[in-house]
mmCIF file with all atom_site columns, C-alpha atoms (C1' of nucleotides) in Angstrom:
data_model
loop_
_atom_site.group_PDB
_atom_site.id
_atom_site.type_symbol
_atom_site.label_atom_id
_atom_site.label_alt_id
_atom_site.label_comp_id
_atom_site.label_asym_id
_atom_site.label_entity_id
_atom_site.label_seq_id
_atom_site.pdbx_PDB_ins_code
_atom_site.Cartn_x
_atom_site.Cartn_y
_atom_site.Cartn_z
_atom_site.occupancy
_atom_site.B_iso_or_equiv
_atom_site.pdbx_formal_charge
_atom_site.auth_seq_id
_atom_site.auth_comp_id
_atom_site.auth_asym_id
_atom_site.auth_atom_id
_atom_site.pdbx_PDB_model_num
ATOM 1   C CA    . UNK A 1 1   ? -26.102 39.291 -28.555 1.00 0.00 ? 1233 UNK A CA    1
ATOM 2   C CA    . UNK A 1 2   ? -25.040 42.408 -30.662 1.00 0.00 ? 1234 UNK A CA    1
ATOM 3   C CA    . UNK A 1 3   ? -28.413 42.389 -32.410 1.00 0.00 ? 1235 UNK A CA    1
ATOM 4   C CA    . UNK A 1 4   ? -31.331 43.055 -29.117 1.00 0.00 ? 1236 UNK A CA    1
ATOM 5   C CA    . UNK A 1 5   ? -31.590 46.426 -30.113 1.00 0.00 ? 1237 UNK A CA    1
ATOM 6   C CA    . UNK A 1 6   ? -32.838 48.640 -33.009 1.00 0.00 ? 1238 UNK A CA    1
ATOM 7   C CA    . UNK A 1 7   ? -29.234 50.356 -33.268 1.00 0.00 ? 1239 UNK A CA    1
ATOM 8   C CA    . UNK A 1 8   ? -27.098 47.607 -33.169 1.00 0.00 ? 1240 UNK A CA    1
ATOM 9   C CA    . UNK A 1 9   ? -29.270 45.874 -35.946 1.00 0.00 ? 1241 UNK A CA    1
ATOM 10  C CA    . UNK A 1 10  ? -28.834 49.072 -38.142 1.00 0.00 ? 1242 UNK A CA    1
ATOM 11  C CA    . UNK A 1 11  ? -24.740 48.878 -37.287 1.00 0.00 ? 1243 UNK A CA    1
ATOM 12  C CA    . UNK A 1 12  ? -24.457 45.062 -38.003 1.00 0.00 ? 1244 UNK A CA    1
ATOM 13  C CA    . UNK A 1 13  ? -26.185 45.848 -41.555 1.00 0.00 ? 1245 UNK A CA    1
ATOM 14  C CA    . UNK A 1 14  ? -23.342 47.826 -42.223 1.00 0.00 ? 1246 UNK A CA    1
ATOM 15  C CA    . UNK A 1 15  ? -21.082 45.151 -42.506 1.00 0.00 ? 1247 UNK A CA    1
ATOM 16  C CA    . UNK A 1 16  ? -22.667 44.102 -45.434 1.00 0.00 ? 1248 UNK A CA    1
ATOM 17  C CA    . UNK A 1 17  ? -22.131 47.212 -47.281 1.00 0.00 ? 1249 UNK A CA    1
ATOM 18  C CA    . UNK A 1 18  ? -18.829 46.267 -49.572 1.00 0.00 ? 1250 UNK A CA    1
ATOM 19  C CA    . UNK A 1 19  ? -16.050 48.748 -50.397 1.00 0.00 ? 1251 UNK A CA    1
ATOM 20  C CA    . UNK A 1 20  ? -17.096 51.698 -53.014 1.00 0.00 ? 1252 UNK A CA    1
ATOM 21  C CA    . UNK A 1 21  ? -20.461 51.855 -52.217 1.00 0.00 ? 1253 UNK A CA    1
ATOM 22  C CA    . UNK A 1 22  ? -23.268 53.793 -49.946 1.00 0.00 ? 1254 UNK A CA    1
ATOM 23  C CA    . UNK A 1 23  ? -26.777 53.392 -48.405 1.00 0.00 ? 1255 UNK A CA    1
ATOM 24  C CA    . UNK A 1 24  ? -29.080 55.775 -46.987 1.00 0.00 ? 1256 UNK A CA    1
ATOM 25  C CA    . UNK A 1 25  ? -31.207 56.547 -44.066 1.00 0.00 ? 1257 UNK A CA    1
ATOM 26  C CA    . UNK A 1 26  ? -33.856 55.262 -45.985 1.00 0.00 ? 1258 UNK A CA    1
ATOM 27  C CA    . UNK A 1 27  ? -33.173 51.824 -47.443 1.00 0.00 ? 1259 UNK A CA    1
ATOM 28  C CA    . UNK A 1 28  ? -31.119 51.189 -44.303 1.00 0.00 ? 1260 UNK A CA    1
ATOM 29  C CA    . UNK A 1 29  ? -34.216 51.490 -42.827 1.00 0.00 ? 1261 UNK A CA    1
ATOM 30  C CA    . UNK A 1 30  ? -36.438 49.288 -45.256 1.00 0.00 ? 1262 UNK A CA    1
ATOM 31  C CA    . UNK A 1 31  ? -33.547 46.702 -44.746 1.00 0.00 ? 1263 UNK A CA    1
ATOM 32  C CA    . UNK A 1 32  ? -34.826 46.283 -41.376 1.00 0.00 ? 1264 UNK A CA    1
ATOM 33  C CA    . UNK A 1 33  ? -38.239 46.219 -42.221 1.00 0.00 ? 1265 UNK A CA    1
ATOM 34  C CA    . UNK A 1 34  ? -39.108 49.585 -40.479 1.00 0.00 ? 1266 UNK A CA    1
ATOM 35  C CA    . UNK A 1 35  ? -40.068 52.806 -42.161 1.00 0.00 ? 1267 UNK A CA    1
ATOM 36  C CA    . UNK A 1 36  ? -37.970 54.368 -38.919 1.00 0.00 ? 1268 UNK A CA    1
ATOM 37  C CA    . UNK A 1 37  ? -34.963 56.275 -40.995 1.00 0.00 ? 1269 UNK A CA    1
ATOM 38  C CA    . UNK A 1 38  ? -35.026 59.083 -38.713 1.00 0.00 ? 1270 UNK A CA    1
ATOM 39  C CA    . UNK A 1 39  ? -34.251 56.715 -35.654 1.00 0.00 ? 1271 UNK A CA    1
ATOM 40  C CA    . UNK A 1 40  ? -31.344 54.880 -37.798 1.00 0.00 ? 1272 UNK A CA    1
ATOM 41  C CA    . UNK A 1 41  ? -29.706 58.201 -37.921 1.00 0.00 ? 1273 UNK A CA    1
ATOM 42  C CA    . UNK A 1 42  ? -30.540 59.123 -34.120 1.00 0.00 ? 1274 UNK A CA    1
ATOM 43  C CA    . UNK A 1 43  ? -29.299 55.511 -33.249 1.00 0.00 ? 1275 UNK A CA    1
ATOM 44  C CA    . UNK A 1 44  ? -25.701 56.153 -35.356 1.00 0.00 ? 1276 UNK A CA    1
ATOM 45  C CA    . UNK A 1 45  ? -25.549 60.130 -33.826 1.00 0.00 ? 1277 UNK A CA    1
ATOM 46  C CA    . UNK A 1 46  ? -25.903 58.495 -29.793 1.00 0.00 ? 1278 UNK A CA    1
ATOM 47  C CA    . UNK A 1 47  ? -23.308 55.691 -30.336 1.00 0.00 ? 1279 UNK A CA    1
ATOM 48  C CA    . UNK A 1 48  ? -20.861 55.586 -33.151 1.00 0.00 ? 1280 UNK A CA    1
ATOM 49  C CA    . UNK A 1 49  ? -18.637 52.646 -32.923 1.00 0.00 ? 1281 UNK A CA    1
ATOM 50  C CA    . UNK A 1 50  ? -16.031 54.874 -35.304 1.00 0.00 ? 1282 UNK A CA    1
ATOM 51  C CA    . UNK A 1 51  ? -14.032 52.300 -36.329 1.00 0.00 ? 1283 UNK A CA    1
ATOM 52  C CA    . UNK A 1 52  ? -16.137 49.188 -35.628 1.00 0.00 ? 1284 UNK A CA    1
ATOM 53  C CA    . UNK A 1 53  ? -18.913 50.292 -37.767 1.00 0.00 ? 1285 UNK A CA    1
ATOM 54  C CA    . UNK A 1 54  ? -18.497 52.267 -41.152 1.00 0.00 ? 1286 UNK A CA    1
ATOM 55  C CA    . UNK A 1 55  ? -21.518 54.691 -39.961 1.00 0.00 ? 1287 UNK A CA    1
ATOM 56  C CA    . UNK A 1 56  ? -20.097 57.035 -42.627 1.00 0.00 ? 1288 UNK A CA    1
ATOM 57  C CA    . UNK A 1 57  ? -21.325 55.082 -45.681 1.00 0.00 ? 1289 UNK A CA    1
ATOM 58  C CA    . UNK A 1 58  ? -24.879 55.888 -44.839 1.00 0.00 ? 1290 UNK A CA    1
ATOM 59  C CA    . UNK A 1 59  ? -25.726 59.420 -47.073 1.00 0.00 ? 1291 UNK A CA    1
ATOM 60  C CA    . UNK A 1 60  ? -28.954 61.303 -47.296 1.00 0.00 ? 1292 UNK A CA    1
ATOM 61  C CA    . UNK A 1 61  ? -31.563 59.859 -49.810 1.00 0.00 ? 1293 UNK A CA    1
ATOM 62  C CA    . UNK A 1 62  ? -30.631 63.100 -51.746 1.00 0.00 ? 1294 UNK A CA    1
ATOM 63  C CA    . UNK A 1 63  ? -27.372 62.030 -52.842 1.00 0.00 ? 1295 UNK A CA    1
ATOM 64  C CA    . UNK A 1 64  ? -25.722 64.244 -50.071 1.00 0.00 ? 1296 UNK A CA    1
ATOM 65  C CA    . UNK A 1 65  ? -23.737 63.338 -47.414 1.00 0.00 ? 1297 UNK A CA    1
ATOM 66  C CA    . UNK A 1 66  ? -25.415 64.149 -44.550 1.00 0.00 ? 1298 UNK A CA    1
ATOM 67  C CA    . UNK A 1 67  ? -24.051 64.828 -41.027 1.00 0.00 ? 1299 UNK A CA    1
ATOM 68  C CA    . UNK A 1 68  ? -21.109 62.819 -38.972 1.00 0.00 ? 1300 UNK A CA    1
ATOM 69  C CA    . UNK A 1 69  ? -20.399 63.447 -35.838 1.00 0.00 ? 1301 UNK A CA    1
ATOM 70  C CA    . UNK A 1 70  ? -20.567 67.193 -36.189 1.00 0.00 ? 1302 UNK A CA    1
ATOM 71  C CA    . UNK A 1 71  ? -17.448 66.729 -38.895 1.00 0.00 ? 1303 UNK A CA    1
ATOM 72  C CA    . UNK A 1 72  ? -18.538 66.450 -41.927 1.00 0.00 ? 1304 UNK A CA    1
ATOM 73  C CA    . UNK A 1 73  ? -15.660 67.019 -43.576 1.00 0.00 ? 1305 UNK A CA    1
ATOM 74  C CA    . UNK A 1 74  ? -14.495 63.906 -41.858 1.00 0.00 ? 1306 UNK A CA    1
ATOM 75  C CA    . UNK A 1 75  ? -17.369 62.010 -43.739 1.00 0.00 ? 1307 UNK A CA    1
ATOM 76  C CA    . UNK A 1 76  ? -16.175 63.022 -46.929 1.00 0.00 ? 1308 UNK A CA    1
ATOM 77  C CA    . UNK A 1 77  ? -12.803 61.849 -46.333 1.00 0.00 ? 1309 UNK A CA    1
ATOM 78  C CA    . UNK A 1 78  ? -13.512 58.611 -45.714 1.00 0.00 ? 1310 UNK A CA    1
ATOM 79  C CA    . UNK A 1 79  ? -16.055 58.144 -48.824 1.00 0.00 ? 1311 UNK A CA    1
ATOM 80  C CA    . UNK A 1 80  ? -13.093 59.296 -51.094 1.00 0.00 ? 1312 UNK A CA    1
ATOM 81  C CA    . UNK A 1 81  ? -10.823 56.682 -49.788 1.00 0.00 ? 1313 UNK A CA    1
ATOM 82  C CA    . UNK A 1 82  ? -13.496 54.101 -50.827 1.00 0.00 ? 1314 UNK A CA    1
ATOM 83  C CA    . UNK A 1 83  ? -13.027 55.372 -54.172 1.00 0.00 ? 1315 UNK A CA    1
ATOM 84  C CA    . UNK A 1 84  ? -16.221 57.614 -54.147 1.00 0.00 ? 1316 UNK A CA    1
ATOM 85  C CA    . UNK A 1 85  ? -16.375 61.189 -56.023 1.00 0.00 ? 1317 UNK A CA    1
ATOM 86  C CA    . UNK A 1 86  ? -18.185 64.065 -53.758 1.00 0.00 ? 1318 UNK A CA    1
ATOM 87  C CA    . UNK A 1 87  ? -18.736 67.300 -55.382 1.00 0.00 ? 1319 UNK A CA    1
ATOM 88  C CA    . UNK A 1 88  ? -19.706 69.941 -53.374 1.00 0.00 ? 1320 UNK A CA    1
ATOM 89  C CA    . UNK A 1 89  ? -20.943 67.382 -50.571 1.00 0.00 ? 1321 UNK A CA    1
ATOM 90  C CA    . UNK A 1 90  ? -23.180 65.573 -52.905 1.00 0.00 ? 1322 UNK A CA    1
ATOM 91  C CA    . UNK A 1 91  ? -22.032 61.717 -54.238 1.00 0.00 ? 1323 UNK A CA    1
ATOM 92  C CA    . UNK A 1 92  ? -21.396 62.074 -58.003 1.00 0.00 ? 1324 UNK A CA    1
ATOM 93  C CA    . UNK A 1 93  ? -23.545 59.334 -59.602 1.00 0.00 ? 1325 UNK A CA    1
ATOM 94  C CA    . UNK A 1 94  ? -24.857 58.255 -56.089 1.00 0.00 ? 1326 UNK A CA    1
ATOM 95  C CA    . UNK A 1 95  ? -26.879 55.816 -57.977 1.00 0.00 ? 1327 UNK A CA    1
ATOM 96  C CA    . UNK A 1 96  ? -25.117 53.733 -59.304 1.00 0.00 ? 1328 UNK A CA    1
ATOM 97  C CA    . UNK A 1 97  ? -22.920 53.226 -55.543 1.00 0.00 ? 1329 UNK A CA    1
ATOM 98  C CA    . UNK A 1 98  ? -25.885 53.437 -53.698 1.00 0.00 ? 1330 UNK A CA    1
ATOM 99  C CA    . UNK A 1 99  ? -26.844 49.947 -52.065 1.00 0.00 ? 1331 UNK A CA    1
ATOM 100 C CA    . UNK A 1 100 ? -30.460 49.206 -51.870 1.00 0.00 ? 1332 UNK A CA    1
ATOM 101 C CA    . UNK A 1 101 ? -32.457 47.348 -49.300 1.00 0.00 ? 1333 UNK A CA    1
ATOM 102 C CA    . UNK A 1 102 ? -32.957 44.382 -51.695 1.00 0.00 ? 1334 UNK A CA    1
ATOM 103 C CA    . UNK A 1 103 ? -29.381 44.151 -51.885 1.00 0.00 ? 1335 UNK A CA    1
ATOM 104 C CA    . UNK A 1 104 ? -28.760 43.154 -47.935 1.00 0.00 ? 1336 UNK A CA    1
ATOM 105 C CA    . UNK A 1 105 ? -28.297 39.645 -46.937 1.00 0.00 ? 1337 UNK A CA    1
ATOM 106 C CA    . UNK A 1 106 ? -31.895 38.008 -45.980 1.00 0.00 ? 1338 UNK A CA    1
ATOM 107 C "C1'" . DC  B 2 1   ? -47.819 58.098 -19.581 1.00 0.00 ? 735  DC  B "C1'" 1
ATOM 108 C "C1'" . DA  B 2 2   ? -46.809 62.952 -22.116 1.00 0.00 ? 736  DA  B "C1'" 1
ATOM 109 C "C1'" . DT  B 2 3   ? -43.456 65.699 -24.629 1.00 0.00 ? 737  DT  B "C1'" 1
ATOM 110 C "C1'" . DC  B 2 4   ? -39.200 66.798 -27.076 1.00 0.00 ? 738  DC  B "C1'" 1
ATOM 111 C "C1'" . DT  B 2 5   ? -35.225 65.694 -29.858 1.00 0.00 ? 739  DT  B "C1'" 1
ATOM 112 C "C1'" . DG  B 2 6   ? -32.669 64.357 -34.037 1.00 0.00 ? 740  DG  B "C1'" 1
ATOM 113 C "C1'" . DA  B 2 7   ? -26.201 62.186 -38.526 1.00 0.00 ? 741  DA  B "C1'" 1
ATOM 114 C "C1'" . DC  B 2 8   ? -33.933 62.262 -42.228 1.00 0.00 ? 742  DC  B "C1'" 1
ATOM 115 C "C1'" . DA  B 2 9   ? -37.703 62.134 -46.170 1.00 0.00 ? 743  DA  B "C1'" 1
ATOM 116 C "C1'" . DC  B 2 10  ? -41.376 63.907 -48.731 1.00 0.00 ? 744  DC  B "C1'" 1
ATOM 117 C "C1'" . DA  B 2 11  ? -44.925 67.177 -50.504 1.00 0.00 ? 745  DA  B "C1'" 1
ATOM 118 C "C1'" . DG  B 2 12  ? -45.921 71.712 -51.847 1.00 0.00 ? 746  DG  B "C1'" 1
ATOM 119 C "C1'" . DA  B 2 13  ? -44.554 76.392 -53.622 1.00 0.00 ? 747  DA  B "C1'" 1
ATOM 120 C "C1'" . DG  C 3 1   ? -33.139 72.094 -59.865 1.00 0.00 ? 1155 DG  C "C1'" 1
ATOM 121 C "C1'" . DT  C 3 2   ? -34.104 75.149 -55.017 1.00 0.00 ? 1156 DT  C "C1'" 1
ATOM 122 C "C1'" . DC  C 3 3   ? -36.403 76.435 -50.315 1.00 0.00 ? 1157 DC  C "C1'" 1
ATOM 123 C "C1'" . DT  C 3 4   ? -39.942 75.792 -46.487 1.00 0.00 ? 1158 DT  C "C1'" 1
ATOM 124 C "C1'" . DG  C 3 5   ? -43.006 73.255 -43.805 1.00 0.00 ? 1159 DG  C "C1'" 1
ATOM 125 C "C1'" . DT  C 3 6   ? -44.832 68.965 -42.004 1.00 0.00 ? 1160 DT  C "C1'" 1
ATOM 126 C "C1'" . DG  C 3 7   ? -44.557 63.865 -40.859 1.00 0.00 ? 1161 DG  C "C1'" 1
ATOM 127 C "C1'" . DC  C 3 8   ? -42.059 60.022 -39.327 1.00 0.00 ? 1162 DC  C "C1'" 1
ATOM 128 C "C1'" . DC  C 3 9   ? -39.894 56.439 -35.607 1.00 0.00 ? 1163 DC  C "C1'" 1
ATOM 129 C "C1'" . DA  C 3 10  ? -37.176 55.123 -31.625 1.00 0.00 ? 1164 DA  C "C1'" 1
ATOM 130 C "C1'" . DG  C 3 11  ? -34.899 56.809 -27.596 1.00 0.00 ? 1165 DG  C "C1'" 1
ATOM 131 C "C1'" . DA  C 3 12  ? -34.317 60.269 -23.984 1.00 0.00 ? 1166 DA  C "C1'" 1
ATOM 132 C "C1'" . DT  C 3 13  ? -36.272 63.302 -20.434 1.00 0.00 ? 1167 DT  C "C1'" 1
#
DNA sequence: CATCTGACACAGA
DNA sequence: GTCTGTGCCAGAT
């Protein structure tokens, strides 16, 4: 199905993110039981299913936002039209959008 | 099988 | 809070 492989399963948690918030590398990761955040954001960089997906909600564990598709301006964009404030390409109270792993569907 | 890479994270200064 | 170096995992070479 769309969930054999390590990138796909990363994608599909996506879904669950709703509108107005984030994740990161990080709890993205510990969603999926792995402690592999750098290989989330390898998996997203080799395939992005722009469109399909919403890659872009997934930030740094710093509060910034992190790379996209070498345009990261394009990143931003897209967090402001879910409603999110970025200063200086860092969330403004990235807590309180962030979604943590406990927060994924078992 | 060995080595390098990367849309990262953390510890130390 | 910042900057630099080291560690991490899966996939690619």
């Amino acid at each position: 199905m769309d969930n054999d492989s390590f990138q796909m399963r990363a994608l599909n948690l996506l879904l669950q993110i709703p509108k107005g918030r984030v994740t990161t590398y990080q709890e993205l990761a510990h969603a999926m039981g792995t402690r592999a955040y750098r290989a989330v954001g390898t998996a997203m960089a080799k395939n992005q299913f722009l469109g399909k997906y919403p890659c872009y909600k997934v930030v740094k564990s710093s509060g910034e936002v992190g790379q996209y598709a070498g345009e990261t301006w394009k990143k931003i964009e897209l967090l402001r039209d879910e409603g999110l404030e970025i200063r200086d390409g860092k969330i403004v109270d990235f807590k309180k959008v962030l979604f943590r792993a406990d927060e994924f569907k078992v």
